[in-house]
Short mmCIF file of C-alpha atoms in Angstrom, two decimals:
data_model
loop_
_atom_site.label_atom_id
_atom_site.label_comp_id
_atom_site.label_asym_id
_atom_site.label_seq_id
_atom_site.Cartn_x
_atom_site.Cartn_y
_atom_site.Cartn_z
CA MET U 172 0.00 0.00 0.00
CA MET U 173 1.34 3.47 -0.92
CA ASN U 174 2.67 5.57 1.92
CA MET U 175 0.63 8.78 1.63
CA ASP U 176 3.24 10.68 3.68
CA ASN U 177 5.54 10.63 0.65
CA VAL U 178 2.91 11.68 -1.87
CA PRO U 179 3.11 15.29 -3.12
CA TRP U 180 0.21 17.29 -1.79
CA CYS U 181 -0.72 18.45 -5.28
CA GLU U 182 -1.43 14.78 -6.12
CA LYS U 183 -2.83 13.83 -2.73
CA TYR U 184 -5.42 16.62 -2.88
CA ARG U 185 -6.11 16.54 -6.60
CA VAL U 186 -9.79 17.31 -7.25
CA ARG U 187 -12.09 14.32 -7.66
CA SER U 188 -15.30 15.99 -8.82
CA PHE U 189 -16.66 19.09 -10.54
CA GLU U 190 -17.61 20.49 -7.14
CA ASP U 191 -13.95 20.48 -6.09
CA MET U 192 -12.86 22.64 -9.07
CA LYS U 193 -12.53 25.93 -7.24
CA GLY U 194 -12.49 29.15 -9.28
CA GLN U 195 -13.22 27.40 -12.60
CA GLU U 196 -17.03 27.42 -12.60
CA LEU U 197 -17.34 28.68 -16.20
CA ALA U 198 -14.99 25.96 -17.50
CA VAL U 199 -16.90 23.28 -15.59
CA SER U 200 -20.23 24.45 -17.05
CA LYS U 201 -18.77 24.25 -20.58
CA VAL U 202 -17.47 20.76 -19.89
CA LYS U 203 -20.93 19.66 -18.76
CA LEU U 204 -22.42 21.01 -22.01
CA PHE U 205 -19.79 19.08 -23.99
CA LEU U 206 -20.64 15.83 -22.20
CA LYS U 207 -24.38 16.34 -22.83
CA SER U 208 -23.85 17.00 -26.56
CA PHE U 209 -21.32 14.17 -27.11
CA PRO U 210 -20.76 12.78 -29.75
CA LYS U 211 -21.68 15.93 -31.69
CA LYS U 212 -18.08 16.81 -31.01
CA LYS U 213 -15.84 14.01 -29.85
CA ALA U 214 -13.06 16.05 -28.28
CA ILE U 215 -12.60 18.86 -25.80
CA ALA U 216 -9.45 20.95 -25.42
CA LEU U 217 -8.64 22.27 -21.94
CA HIS U 218 -6.11 25.08 -22.13
CA GLY U 219 -4.61 27.62 -19.76
CA PRO U 220 -1.47 28.44 -17.77
CA PRO U 221 0.39 25.69 -15.87
CA GLY U 222 -1.09 24.64 -12.54
CA VAL U 223 -4.65 25.92 -13.01
CA GLY U 224 -6.17 22.42 -13.03
CA LYS U 225 -6.38 21.19 -16.64
CA THR U 226 -5.37 17.62 -15.85
CA SER U 227 -7.34 17.70 -12.61
CA LEU U 228 -10.48 18.70 -14.51
CA ALA U 229 -9.90 15.81 -16.93
CA TYR U 230 -9.80 13.36 -14.02
CA ALA U 231 -12.83 15.04 -12.47
CA ILE U 232 -14.66 14.32 -15.75
CA ALA U 233 -13.61 10.68 -15.47
CA SER U 234 -14.81 10.51 -11.88
CA GLU U 235 -18.17 12.06 -12.73
CA MET U 236 -18.62 9.62 -15.64
CA ASP U 237 -17.27 6.60 -13.73
CA ALA U 238 -14.81 6.29 -16.62
CA GLU U 239 -11.49 4.55 -17.10
CA VAL U 240 -8.74 6.95 -18.20
CA LEU U 241 -6.41 6.02 -21.04
CA GLU U 242 -3.70 8.67 -20.62
CA LEU U 243 -1.17 9.59 -23.31
CA ASN U 244 1.46 12.31 -23.45
CA ALA U 245 3.60 13.97 -26.11
CA SER U 246 6.27 11.23 -26.13
CA ASP U 247 3.67 8.62 -27.11
CA PHE U 248 2.90 10.50 -30.31
CA ARG U 249 6.46 10.14 -31.55
CA ASN U 250 5.66 6.54 -32.46
CA LYS U 251 2.87 6.47 -35.00
CA ALA U 252 2.86 2.68 -35.12
CA LYS U 253 2.39 2.51 -31.33
CA ILE U 254 -0.61 4.84 -31.52
CA ALA U 255 -2.22 2.76 -34.26
CA GLU U 256 -1.49 -0.52 -32.48
CA ILE U 257 -2.45 0.36 -28.89
CA VAL U 258 -4.67 3.42 -28.91
CA GLY U 259 -6.64 2.46 -32.00
CA PRO U 260 -8.24 -0.66 -30.50
CA ALA U 261 -8.53 0.95 -27.04
CA SER U 262 -10.59 3.80 -28.52
CA GLN U 263 -13.15 1.27 -29.74
CA GLN U 264 -13.35 -1.23 -26.87
CA LYS U 265 -15.41 -0.69 -23.73
CA SER U 266 -13.78 -0.57 -20.31
CA LEU U 267 -13.70 -3.85 -18.38
CA PHE U 268 -13.87 -2.18 -14.96
CA ARG U 269 -15.83 1.06 -15.45
CA ASN U 270 -19.04 2.17 -17.09
CA ASN U 271 -17.26 4.50 -19.51
CA LYS U 272 -13.85 5.42 -20.88
CA ILE U 273 -12.09 8.67 -21.78
CA ILE U 274 -8.88 9.19 -23.69
CA LEU U 275 -6.62 11.88 -22.21
CA ILE U 276 -3.82 13.43 -24.26
CA ASP U 277 -1.97 15.38 -21.58
CA GLU U 278 0.42 18.27 -22.30
CA ALA U 279 -0.25 18.21 -26.04
CA ASP U 280 2.11 21.21 -26.47
CA GLY U 281 4.97 18.71 -26.47
CA VAL U 282 3.89 17.21 -29.78
CA SER U 283 6.24 18.89 -32.23
CA SER U 284 4.75 20.14 -35.49
CA MET U 285 8.00 19.26 -37.27
CA LYS U 286 9.48 16.20 -35.52
CA ASP U 287 6.16 14.50 -34.80
CA ARG U 288 4.30 15.06 -38.04
CA GLY U 289 2.80 11.59 -37.78
CA GLY U 290 1.64 12.34 -34.24
CA ILE U 291 -0.65 15.23 -35.17
CA SER U 292 -2.17 13.33 -38.10
CA GLU U 293 -2.64 10.24 -35.94
CA LEU U 294 -4.39 12.35 -33.32
CA LEU U 295 -6.84 13.58 -35.96
CA VAL U 296 -7.51 9.99 -37.02
CA LEU U 297 -8.04 9.07 -33.38
CA LEU U 298 -10.65 11.82 -32.98
CA GLU U 299 -12.56 10.56 -36.01
CA LYS U 300 -12.64 6.89 -34.98
CA SER U 301 -12.99 7.11 -31.20
CA VAL U 302 -16.35 6.17 -29.70
CA PHE U 303 -15.30 7.74 -26.38
CA PRO U 304 -14.66 11.39 -25.41
CA VAL U 305 -11.12 12.58 -26.14
CA ILE U 306 -9.68 15.23 -23.81
CA PHE U 307 -6.42 16.98 -24.50
CA THR U 308 -4.71 19.60 -22.40
CA ALA U 309 -2.36 22.34 -23.59
CA ASN U 310 -0.88 25.58 -22.33
CA ASP U 311 -1.20 27.31 -25.72
CA ILE U 312 -4.04 25.85 -27.77
CA TRP U 313 -3.75 28.72 -30.28
CA HIS U 314 -0.46 27.46 -31.74
CA LYS U 315 -0.80 26.96 -35.48
CA LYS U 316 -0.05 23.22 -35.20
CA PHE U 317 -3.42 22.80 -33.43
CA SER U 318 -5.45 24.58 -36.13
CA LEU U 319 -7.15 21.41 -37.39
CA LEU U 320 -7.68 20.06 -33.88
CA ARG U 321 -9.45 23.24 -32.80
CA LYS U 322 -12.03 22.78 -35.55
CA LYS U 323 -12.88 19.30 -34.28
CA ALA U 324 -12.93 20.07 -30.55
CA ASP U 325 -14.71 22.29 -28.05
CA VAL U 326 -12.12 24.73 -26.69
CA VAL U 327 -12.42 25.49 -22.97
CA ALA U 328 -10.17 28.00 -21.23
CA LEU U 329 -9.12 27.63 -17.60
CA LYS U 330 -8.18 30.95 -16.06
CA GLU U 331 -5.63 31.83 -13.42
CA VAL U 332 -7.29 31.28 -10.06
CA ASP U 333 -7.75 34.29 -7.80
CA TYR U 334 -5.37 34.30 -4.85
CA LYS U 335 -8.31 34.21 -2.41
CA VAL U 336 -9.41 30.88 -3.90
CA VAL U 337 -5.84 29.58 -3.67
CA LEU U 338 -5.70 30.75 -0.05
CA GLY U 339 -8.89 28.81 0.71
CA VAL U 340 -7.39 25.64 -0.81
CA LEU U 341 -4.20 26.06 1.24
CA SER U 342 -6.19 26.57 4.44
CA ASP U 343 -8.20 23.39 3.81
CA VAL U 344 -5.03 21.38 3.20
CA CYS U 345 -3.45 22.74 6.39
CA GLU U 346 -6.51 21.64 8.33
CA LYS U 347 -6.45 18.15 6.84
CA GLU U 348 -2.69 17.79 7.40
CA ASN U 349 -3.01 19.16 10.93
CA CYS U 350 -0.18 21.64 10.34
CA VAL U 351 -0.07 25.18 11.65
CA VAL U 352 1.09 27.91 9.26
CA SER U 353 0.43 31.57 9.87
CA ASN U 354 -2.14 33.32 7.71
CA GLU U 355 0.57 35.79 6.66
CA VAL U 356 2.68 33.00 5.16
CA LEU U 357 -0.34 31.34 3.51
CA THR U 358 -1.39 34.64 1.95
CA SER U 359 2.14 35.22 0.66
CA ILE U 360 2.23 31.75 -0.91
CA ALA U 361 -1.21 32.28 -2.49
CA ILE U 362 -0.37 35.69 -3.98
CA LYS U 363 3.06 34.76 -5.29
CA ALA U 364 1.82 31.52 -6.86
CA ARG U 365 -0.08 33.75 -9.35
CA GLY U 366 -2.98 31.38 -9.85
CA ASP U 367 -0.86 28.21 -9.95
CA ILE U 368 -2.51 25.97 -7.34
CA ARG U 369 -0.05 23.14 -7.94
CA ALA U 370 2.91 25.43 -7.25
CA ALA U 371 1.20 26.84 -4.16
CA LEU U 372 0.67 23.34 -2.73
CA ASN U 373 4.29 22.42 -3.47
CA ASP U 374 5.49 25.54 -1.65
CA LEU U 375 3.19 24.87 1.27
CA GLN U 376 4.38 21.28 1.62
CA ILE U 377 8.02 22.37 1.70
CA LEU U 378 7.42 25.21 4.14
CA SER U 379 4.79 23.53 6.33
CA LYS U 380 7.33 22.52 8.96
CA MET U 381 8.66 26.07 9.29
CA ASP U 382 6.84 29.23 10.21
CA SER U 383 8.66 32.50 10.55
CA PRO U 384 8.63 35.96 8.94
CA GLU U 385 11.75 34.97 6.99
CA LEU U 386 9.65 32.49 5.06
CA LEU U 387 8.07 35.32 3.09
CA LYS U 388 11.43 35.92 1.43
CA GLU U 389 11.81 32.23 0.59
CA VAL U 390 8.61 32.11 -1.43
CA GLY U 391 9.56 33.59 -4.79
CA ASP U 392 7.27 35.04 -7.41
CA ARG U 393 6.26 32.64 -10.17
CA ASN U 394 7.68 33.86 -13.46
CA LYS U 395 4.91 32.31 -15.52
CA GLU U 396 4.55 32.38 -19.25
CA GLN U 397 1.21 33.80 -20.33
CA SER U 398 -0.60 33.85 -23.65
CA ILE U 399 -0.89 36.85 -25.93
CA PHE U 400 -4.66 36.73 -25.35
CA THR U 401 -4.19 37.33 -21.61
CA ALA U 402 -1.79 40.22 -22.30
CA LEU U 403 -4.15 41.83 -24.82
CA GLN U 404 -7.06 41.56 -22.42
CA HIS U 405 -5.03 43.33 -19.72
CA VAL U 406 -3.92 46.12 -22.07
CA PHE U 407 -7.30 46.72 -23.68
CA GLN U 408 -9.42 46.50 -20.52
CA THR U 409 -7.25 48.01 -17.76
CA ALA U 410 -6.83 51.77 -17.43
CA LYS U 411 -4.38 51.80 -14.53
CA ILE U 412 -0.74 52.20 -15.55
CA ASP U 413 1.40 50.37 -13.01
CA GLU U 414 4.43 48.08 -12.95
CA GLU U 415 2.34 45.13 -14.12
CA MET U 416 1.20 47.08 -17.17
CA ILE U 417 4.74 48.15 -18.00
CA LYS U 418 5.90 44.51 -17.91
CA VAL U 419 2.76 43.08 -19.51
CA TYR U 420 4.61 41.42 -22.43
CA ASP U 421 7.61 40.17 -20.45
CA GLU U 422 6.07 36.73 -19.97
CA VAL U 423 4.58 36.35 -23.44
CA ASN U 424 6.61 33.86 -25.48
CA MET U 425 6.50 35.95 -28.63
CA SER U 426 8.78 38.39 -30.44
CA ILE U 427 8.06 42.12 -30.13
CA ASP U 428 7.36 42.26 -33.89
CA ASP U 429 4.63 39.63 -33.52
CA VAL U 430 3.18 41.50 -30.51
CA PHE U 431 3.07 44.63 -32.70
CA LEU U 432 1.01 42.78 -35.33
CA TRP U 433 -1.41 41.45 -32.70
CA ILE U 434 -1.95 44.98 -31.32
CA GLU U 435 -2.42 46.42 -34.81
CA GLU U 436 -4.99 43.75 -35.75
CA ASN U 437 -7.10 44.08 -32.61
CA LEU U 438 -7.10 47.82 -31.93
CA PRO U 439 -10.37 48.35 -33.88
CA LEU U 440 -12.01 45.63 -31.77
CA ALA U 441 -10.98 47.25 -28.49
CA TYR U 442 -11.39 50.98 -29.19
CA LYS U 443 -13.67 53.30 -31.10
CA GLY U 444 -13.65 56.99 -32.04
CA GLU U 445 -11.13 59.26 -30.30
CA GLU U 446 -9.71 56.40 -28.22
CA LEU U 447 -8.90 54.46 -31.38
CA CYS U 448 -7.20 57.52 -32.87
CA GLN U 449 -5.03 57.99 -29.76
CA ALA U 450 -4.19 54.28 -29.60
CA ILE U 451 -3.09 54.33 -33.26
CA ASP U 452 -0.88 57.32 -32.45
CA ALA U 453 0.82 55.26 -29.72
CA LEU U 454 1.19 52.34 -32.14
CA SER U 455 2.68 54.57 -34.84
CA LEU U 456 5.20 56.03 -32.39
CA ALA U 457 6.15 52.47 -31.38
CA ASP U 458 6.71 51.78 -35.09
CA VAL U 459 9.02 54.81 -35.28
CA PHE U 460 11.22 53.35 -32.54
CA ARG U 461 11.05 49.93 -34.20
CA GLY U 462 12.39 51.48 -37.41
CA ARG U 463 15.24 53.18 -35.54
CA ILE U 464 16.14 49.88 -33.90
CA ARG U 465 16.32 48.13 -37.28
CA ARG U 466 18.24 50.86 -39.08
CA GLN U 467 20.62 52.01 -36.36
CA ARG U 468 20.78 48.92 -34.08
CA HIS U 469 19.89 51.12 -31.09
CA TRP U 470 18.52 48.28 -28.98
CA ARG U 471 18.01 50.60 -26.00
CA PHE U 472 14.98 51.97 -27.88
CA MET U 473 13.22 48.62 -27.41
CA VAL U 474 12.12 49.66 -23.92
CA TYR U 475 10.19 52.55 -25.50
CA GLU U 476 8.57 50.23 -28.03
CA TYR U 477 7.43 47.87 -25.26
CA PHE U 478 6.14 50.81 -23.21
CA LEU U 479 4.12 52.27 -26.08
CA LEU U 480 2.61 48.90 -27.06
CA GLY U 481 1.55 48.30 -23.46
CA ALA U 482 1.09 51.35 -21.27
CA GLY U 483 0.83 53.68 -24.29
CA VAL U 484 -2.10 51.81 -25.83
CA ALA U 485 -3.76 51.23 -22.45
CA SER U 486 -3.51 54.87 -21.33
CA VAL U 487 -6.09 56.10 -23.85
CA LYS U 488 -8.85 54.75 -21.55
CA LYS U 489 -10.20 56.74 -18.61
CA TYR U 490 -11.74 53.74 -16.82
CA ASP U 491 -11.50 49.94 -16.73
CA ARG U 492 -13.51 47.91 -19.21
CA SER U 493 -15.28 44.60 -18.75
CA GLY U 494 -16.69 41.91 -20.99
CA TRP U 495 -15.10 39.43 -23.35
CA THR U 496 -13.69 40.12 -26.81
CA GLN U 497 -12.63 37.48 -29.30
CA TYR U 498 -9.23 38.72 -30.42
CA LYS U 499 -8.06 37.86 -33.93
CA LYS U 500 -4.77 36.58 -35.22
CA PRO U 501 -2.79 39.06 -37.35
CA SER U 502 -3.88 38.96 -40.98
CA ARG U 503 -1.10 41.15 -42.39
CA ILE U 504 1.34 38.23 -42.69
CA LEU U 505 -1.24 36.25 -44.68
CA LYS U 506 -1.89 39.25 -46.93
CA ILE U 507 1.83 39.66 -47.56
CA TRP U 508 2.13 35.95 -48.40
CA LEU U 509 -0.83 36.14 -50.82
CA GLN U 510 0.66 39.21 -52.48
CA ASN U 511 4.00 37.44 -52.80
CA GLN U 512 2.23 34.47 -54.38
CA ARG U 513 0.53 36.78 -56.87
CA SER U 514 3.78 38.55 -57.74
CA ALA U 515 5.90 35.38 -57.89
CA LYS U 516 5.58 35.08 -61.69
CA LYS U 517 6.31 38.77 -62.11
CA LYS U 518 9.49 38.39 -60.09
CA SER U 519 10.63 35.29 -61.98
CA ILE U 520 10.16 37.12 -65.31
CA CYS U 521 12.16 40.09 -64.04
CA GLU U 522 14.94 37.80 -62.77
CA LYS U 523 15.35 36.25 -66.22
CA TYR U 524 15.22 39.64 -67.96
CA ALA U 525 17.67 41.23 -65.48
CA LYS U 526 20.18 38.41 -65.92
CA HIS U 527 19.94 38.64 -69.71
CA CYS U 528 20.27 42.45 -69.80
CA HIS U 529 22.82 42.76 -66.94
CA ILE U 530 20.63 44.99 -64.79
CA SER U 531 19.35 44.62 -61.26
CA ILE U 532 16.12 42.80 -60.50
CA LYS U 533 14.94 45.90 -58.63
CA THR U 534 15.30 48.00 -61.79
CA ALA U 535 13.45 45.42 -63.86
CA MET U 536 10.61 45.32 -61.33
CA LYS U 537 10.41 49.11 -61.32
CA ASP U 538 10.12 49.27 -65.14
CA PHE U 539 7.83 46.25 -65.46
CA MET U 540 5.15 48.13 -67.45
CA LEU U 541 7.76 48.92 -70.13
CA LEU U 542 9.07 45.38 -69.82
CA LYS U 543 5.63 43.97 -70.66
CA VAL U 544 5.67 45.89 -73.96
CA ILE U 545 9.16 44.67 -74.83
CA LEU U 546 8.28 41.06 -74.04
CA GLN U 547 5.37 41.01 -76.47
CA LYS U 548 7.83 39.85 -79.16
CA PRO U 549 7.87 36.02 -79.44
CA ASP U 550 11.62 35.82 -80.17
CA ILE U 551 12.47 37.68 -76.94
CA ARG U 552 10.18 35.42 -74.94
CA GLU U 553 11.86 32.39 -76.47
CA GLY U 554 15.28 33.81 -75.73
CA LEU U 555 14.42 34.27 -72.06
CA GLN U 556 12.93 30.75 -71.94
CA LEU U 557 9.72 31.95 -70.37
CA THR U 558 7.33 29.26 -69.14
CA ASN U 559 3.71 29.00 -70.24
CA ASP U 560 2.57 30.37 -66.85
CA GLU U 561 4.88 33.39 -67.19
CA ILE U 562 3.65 34.06 -70.73
CA ALA U 563 0.04 33.83 -69.53
CA TYR U 564 0.86 36.34 -66.77
CA LEU U 565 2.34 38.76 -69.36
CA ASP U 566 -0.72 38.43 -71.59
CA LYS U 567 -3.18 39.01 -68.75
CA PRO U 568 -4.97 42.36 -69.26
CA ILE U 569 -4.26 45.13 -66.75
CA VAL U 570 -7.19 45.88 -64.47
CA ALA U 571 -7.64 49.61 -63.92
#
């Protein structure tokens, strides 16, 4: 029999039912709707920061359904044959010991879009064939590798838990473990865990045998990675400019250029009228500093760019906002790609002409209208060895 004294408290006190999921009432209600509508959609994606209870909620679902859990992780998806051999039959056969079965793909972020190409495709096949609910958890469900999965699954977000909820959990555990820790220390652990219940329980277990004011210094802040959606919500809905606002993008795993595109895309969704005008002014000034960084390599200007994209955009509001907005992914990159696809034939024609005439490609592109007239002669086209597609592009009429 397992000695429970050696079990981590985060496992020992893992939630066993929907009622135990503190601070995640909205997520639980969405899960219940998914279970009622199954198999309209066969999968549900639980996403959110580490430690908020994604895996715990999956096991709570199993407990509520009296279901056996077939758990997989990212490493399992590196062997496509193993998935087909083991998981395939298991997704069709009923449980021998329980009334139901669920398939849990935990920490799906670890499935690489490049190294595990077979894994993603096999997961899609699994969703199609499974007669049981499939649950997968991820920190960042909005990664492009999950684009097809999102279409086939209900997406449920788990938020960072308020420190008061975390404090309540810690107090309950202290009572069950019969350990005495001052409220000051418990509050410090709860606040500095930043919504990560698992981390808070780990800290409490380590510090439970000690209780002194010095402990407050031992409990460090959690430097947690957050999604761009969380950062945008803070910038667009909070009016107060404080240290948290100034560092709002520090924990977003994304380049500053990508953050710029996200802000640019979603400004019209967050602001209207004069506020939108002022926010665009802040964005344009950030772009000025971005240009100076690129041209002059003055990296010290990056602090101004970060400030303008965060506090600068947020400061146009006079009061906090509420409600939920569905932020969009940047479309400019897609537009650039489509334009490049449209101009690919034009560029290939200019490359051949530039090489033949010993001029730069840039010059040929600039004088393309004249070039189209010159290339009307069949012998010149033959000399440049233009393809049928390139000839068709030259013969296409110009739309005014």
